[in-house]
Amino acid sequence: MSCADMVIRPEKPDDAENISHLHDEAFGPGRFAKTAYRMREGHHPVGTLSLVALDGSRLVGAVRFSRAVIGGRKGALLLGPLAVFRDYSGHRCGLRLMKKGLQEAASQGFELVVLVGDLAYYQKAGFKQVPPGQILFPGPVDTGRILAFEPVAGSLKKFSGMLTIETAD
């Protein structure tokens, strides 16, 4: 599979069924128990940052971002979920999709993007590990997997405390 020719565009309402199928394949039913997934329940992702990747007419990947408040400070995002179908995995499709979302987040003035994930993968997009205890989640999370991307250099040091999802979009 080549991701070089895939088209990345904003998510549309009629993509919902395909995205749900993608999340089922990528994460399975266990995703509903994860803290970051639970936090996003009932909240709408930022529409202009919810992107899909298309190979021809087939939706092959999706990424979403939710507005986050960290220790009472706005201006951050929680990235996720990010997923691509298995047959596109390992071809940098997810990375390309995520980088496009991060560029858009930066252009919209967001100062920080946080996620829970594997540093070995996400550092390719500029993420780094958050010092343990600086950003907290309201449920079980491996603190070594809390990562941050700084669209504004040095912005991580401005954010500390409990991360919650902002209710207004």
mmCIF file of C-alpha atoms in Angstrom:
data_model
loop_
_atom_site.group_PDB
_atom_site.id
_atom_site.type_symbol
_atom_site.label_atom_id
_atom_site.label_comp_id
_atom_site.label_asym_id
_atom_site.label_seq_id
_atom_site.Cartn_x
_atom_site.Cartn_y
_atom_site.Cartn_z
ATOM 1 C CA MET A 1 0.000 0.000 0.000
ATOM 2 C CA SER A 2 1.210 3.496 -0.766
ATOM 3 C CA CYS A 3 0.129 6.390 1.384
ATOM 4 C CA ALA A 4 1.798 8.983 -0.808
ATOM 5 C CA ASP A 5 -1.333 9.369 -2.925
ATOM 6 C CA MET A 6 -3.910 9.236 -0.160
ATOM 7 C CA VAL A 7 -6.141 12.266 0.187
ATOM 8 C CA ILE A 8 -6.578 13.819 3.623
ATOM 9 C CA ARG A 9 -9.714 15.840 4.190
ATOM 10 C CA PRO A 10 -11.941 16.948 7.075
ATOM 11 C CA GLU A 11 -14.282 14.301 8.434
ATOM 12 C CA LYS A 12 -17.885 14.497 7.219
ATOM 13 C CA PRO A 13 -21.002 13.233 9.013
ATOM 14 C CA ASP A 14 -21.421 10.398 6.490
ATOM 15 C CA ASP A 15 -17.946 9.078 7.468
ATOM 16 C CA ALA A 16 -19.198 8.039 10.931
ATOM 17 C CA GLU A 17 -20.029 4.418 10.051
ATOM 18 C CA ASN A 18 -16.681 3.822 8.331
ATOM 19 C CA ILE A 19 -14.802 5.415 11.233
ATOM 20 C CA SER A 20 -16.673 3.244 13.714
ATOM 21 C CA HIS A 21 -15.715 0.149 11.697
ATOM 22 C CA LEU A 22 -12.094 1.349 11.603
ATOM 23 C CA HIS A 23 -12.035 1.815 15.401
ATOM 24 C CA ASP A 24 -13.578 -1.646 15.878
ATOM 25 C CA GLU A 25 -10.789 -3.223 13.824
ATOM 26 C CA ALA A 26 -7.956 -1.143 15.220
ATOM 27 C CA PHE A 27 -8.822 -1.152 18.922
ATOM 28 C CA GLY A 28 -11.507 -3.766 19.553
ATOM 29 C CA PRO A 29 -13.999 -3.589 22.402
ATOM 30 C CA GLY A 30 -11.253 -3.053 25.015
ATOM 31 C CA ARG A 31 -10.962 0.580 23.946
ATOM 32 C CA PHE A 32 -14.110 1.473 25.884
ATOM 33 C CA ALA A 33 -12.320 0.758 29.184
ATOM 34 C CA LYS A 34 -9.322 3.005 28.506
ATOM 35 C CA THR A 35 -9.223 6.323 30.345
ATOM 36 C CA ALA A 36 -8.507 8.515 27.303
ATOM 37 C CA TYR A 37 -11.359 6.886 25.368
ATOM 38 C CA ARG A 38 -13.768 7.254 28.305
ATOM 39 C CA MET A 39 -12.871 10.916 28.694
ATOM 40 C CA ARG A 40 -13.961 11.644 25.127
ATOM 41 C CA GLU A 41 -17.368 9.957 25.525
ATOM 42 C CA GLY A 42 -20.171 12.463 25.119
ATOM 43 C CA HIS A 43 -17.858 15.188 23.809
ATOM 44 C CA HIS A 44 -17.527 16.233 20.216
ATOM 45 C CA PRO A 45 -14.074 16.394 18.696
ATOM 46 C CA VAL A 46 -12.934 19.660 17.114
ATOM 47 C CA GLY A 47 -14.610 19.484 13.713
ATOM 48 C CA THR A 48 -11.890 21.301 11.796
ATOM 49 C CA LEU A 49 -9.264 18.921 13.231
ATOM 50 C CA SER A 50 -11.135 15.664 12.663
ATOM 51 C CA LEU A 51 -9.476 14.301 9.551
ATOM 52 C CA VAL A 52 -9.835 11.200 7.418
ATOM 53 C CA ALA A 53 -7.475 9.604 4.918
ATOM 54 C CA LEU A 54 -8.841 8.226 1.671
ATOM 55 C CA ASP A 55 -7.300 5.812 -0.793
ATOM 56 C CA GLY A 56 -9.524 6.443 -3.761
ATOM 57 C CA SER A 57 -13.009 6.300 -2.260
ATOM 58 C CA ARG A 58 -12.017 3.996 0.636
ATOM 59 C CA LEU A 59 -11.635 5.567 4.067
ATOM 60 C CA VAL A 60 -8.376 4.071 5.383
ATOM 61 C CA GLY A 61 -7.583 6.219 8.416
ATOM 62 C CA ALA A 62 -8.938 8.799 10.819
ATOM 63 C CA VAL A 63 -7.675 11.110 13.540
ATOM 64 C CA ARG A 64 -9.579 13.263 15.995
ATOM 65 C CA PHE A 65 -8.641 15.964 18.483
ATOM 66 C CA SER A 66 -10.663 17.102 21.502
ATOM 67 C CA ARG A 67 -10.290 20.426 23.291
ATOM 68 C CA ALA A 68 -8.584 19.860 26.627
ATOM 69 C CA VAL A 69 -8.244 21.899 29.780
ATOM 70 C CA ILE A 70 -5.157 21.146 31.867
ATOM 71 C CA GLY A 71 -5.110 22.442 35.432
ATOM 72 C CA GLY A 72 -7.737 25.026 34.437
ATOM 73 C CA ARG A 73 -5.712 26.278 31.460
ATOM 74 C CA LYS A 74 -7.300 26.162 27.993
ATOM 75 C CA GLY A 75 -5.439 25.996 24.679
ATOM 76 C CA ALA A 76 -4.597 22.287 24.634
ATOM 77 C CA LEU A 77 -5.873 19.300 22.716
ATOM 78 C CA LEU A 78 -6.133 15.581 23.446
ATOM 79 C CA LEU A 79 -5.199 13.651 20.299
ATOM 80 C CA GLY A 80 -7.069 10.478 19.606
ATOM 81 C CA PRO A 81 -8.110 8.186 18.451
ATOM 82 C CA LEU A 82 -5.691 7.823 15.560
ATOM 83 C CA ALA A 83 -6.210 4.699 13.490
ATOM 84 C CA VAL A 84 -5.533 3.199 10.077
ATOM 85 C CA PHE A 85 -6.713 -0.102 8.701
ATOM 86 C CA ARG A 86 -4.220 -2.941 9.213
ATOM 87 C CA ASP A 87 -3.387 -3.251 5.534
ATOM 88 C CA TYR A 88 -2.167 0.382 5.659
ATOM 89 C CA SER A 89 -0.225 -0.029 8.894
ATOM 90 C CA GLY A 90 3.549 0.307 8.648
ATOM 91 C CA HIS A 91 3.418 2.572 5.606
ATOM 92 C CA ARG A 92 3.444 5.891 7.500
ATOM 93 C CA CYS A 93 -0.228 6.570 6.712
ATOM 94 C CA GLY A 94 -1.090 7.283 10.345
ATOM 95 C CA LEU A 95 1.958 9.480 10.748
ATOM 96 C CA ARG A 96 1.065 11.525 7.677
ATOM 97 C CA LEU A 97 -2.529 11.906 8.868
ATOM 98 C CA MET A 98 -1.428 12.925 12.371
ATOM 99 C CA LYS A 99 1.129 15.453 11.109
ATOM 100 C CA LYS A 100 -1.536 17.105 8.972
ATOM 101 C CA GLY A 101 -3.758 17.420 12.065
ATOM 102 C CA LEU A 102 -0.883 18.816 14.134
ATOM 103 C CA GLN A 103 -0.121 21.422 11.450
ATOM 104 C CA GLU A 104 -3.763 22.458 11.442
ATOM 105 C CA ALA A 105 -3.847 22.584 15.270
ATOM 106 C CA ALA A 106 -0.807 24.880 15.232
ATOM 107 C CA SER A 107 -2.390 27.141 12.602
ATOM 108 C CA GLN A 108 -5.486 27.434 14.812
ATOM 109 C CA GLY A 109 -3.404 28.620 17.759
ATOM 110 C CA PHE A 110 -3.432 25.567 20.020
ATOM 111 C CA GLU A 111 -0.422 25.590 22.347
ATOM 112 C CA LEU A 112 -0.166 21.919 23.322
ATOM 113 C CA VAL A 113 -1.309 18.506 22.106
ATOM 114 C CA VAL A 114 -1.346 15.614 24.567
ATOM 115 C CA LEU A 115 -1.927 11.892 24.081
ATOM 116 C CA VAL A 116 -1.381 8.546 25.749
ATOM 117 C CA GLY A 117 0.754 6.335 23.517
ATOM 118 C CA ASP A 118 4.078 4.801 22.587
ATOM 119 C CA LEU A 119 6.967 7.261 22.479
ATOM 120 C CA ALA A 120 8.810 5.209 19.833
ATOM 121 C CA TYR A 121 5.987 5.894 17.350
ATOM 122 C CA TYR A 122 4.819 9.379 18.304
ATOM 123 C CA GLN A 123 8.269 10.944 18.626
ATOM 124 C CA LYS A 124 8.421 10.704 14.821
ATOM 125 C CA ALA A 125 5.840 13.501 14.832
ATOM 126 C CA GLY A 126 7.643 15.547 17.480
ATOM 127 C CA PHE A 127 6.038 14.244 20.677
ATOM 128 C CA LYS A 128 8.058 13.935 23.866
ATOM 129 C CA GLN A 129 7.384 12.373 27.229
ATOM 130 C CA VAL A 130 5.674 14.560 29.806
ATOM 131 C CA PRO A 131 7.488 14.604 33.148
ATOM 132 C CA PRO A 132 5.653 12.191 35.486
ATOM 133 C CA GLY A 133 3.029 13.989 37.557
ATOM 134 C CA GLN A 134 2.909 17.146 35.443
ATOM 135 C CA ILE A 135 -0.282 16.210 33.565
ATOM 136 C CA LEU A 136 -2.800 13.967 35.295
ATOM 137 C CA PHE A 137 -5.749 11.989 33.945
ATOM 138 C CA PRO A 138 -8.947 11.225 35.912
ATOM 139 C CA GLY A 139 -8.389 7.475 35.702
ATOM 140 C CA PRO A 140 -5.660 4.890 35.367
ATOM 141 C CA VAL A 141 -2.966 5.900 32.876
ATOM 142 C CA ASP A 142 0.651 4.797 32.630
ATOM 143 C CA THR A 143 2.400 8.125 33.295
ATOM 144 C CA GLY A 144 5.323 7.021 31.121
ATOM 145 C CA ARG A 145 2.971 7.006 28.117
ATOM 146 C CA ILE A 146 1.700 10.586 28.514
ATOM 147 C CA LEU A 147 3.232 12.476 25.610
ATOM 148 C CA ALA A 148 3.068 16.071 24.428
ATOM 149 C CA PHE A 149 3.650 17.994 21.207
ATOM 150 C CA GLU A 150 4.404 21.703 21.441
ATOM 151 C CA PRO A 151 3.091 23.704 18.461
ATOM 152 C CA VAL A 152 4.390 26.670 20.460
ATOM 153 C CA ALA A 153 7.955 26.005 21.627
ATOM 154 C CA GLY A 154 8.214 25.746 25.406
ATOM 155 C CA SER A 155 4.460 25.582 25.952
ATOM 156 C CA LEU A 156 4.538 22.304 27.901
ATOM 157 C CA LYS A 157 5.917 24.088 30.973
ATOM 158 C CA LYS A 158 2.789 26.304 31.043
ATOM 159 C CA PHE A 159 0.486 23.302 31.534
ATOM 160 C CA SER A 160 0.208 21.187 34.661
ATOM 161 C CA GLY A 161 -2.577 19.505 36.567
ATOM 162 C CA MET A 162 -5.638 17.442 35.766
ATOM 163 C CA LEU A 163 -6.598 17.065 32.101
ATOM 164 C CA THR A 164 -10.300 17.261 31.322
ATOM 165 C CA ILE A 165 -12.173 17.574 28.058
ATOM 166 C CA GLU A 166 -13.595 21.027 27.391
ATOM 167 C CA THR A 167 -17.348 20.830 27.037
ATOM 168 C CA ALA A 168 -17.858 23.663 24.531
ATOM 169 C CA ASP A 169 -16.659 23.288 20.925
#
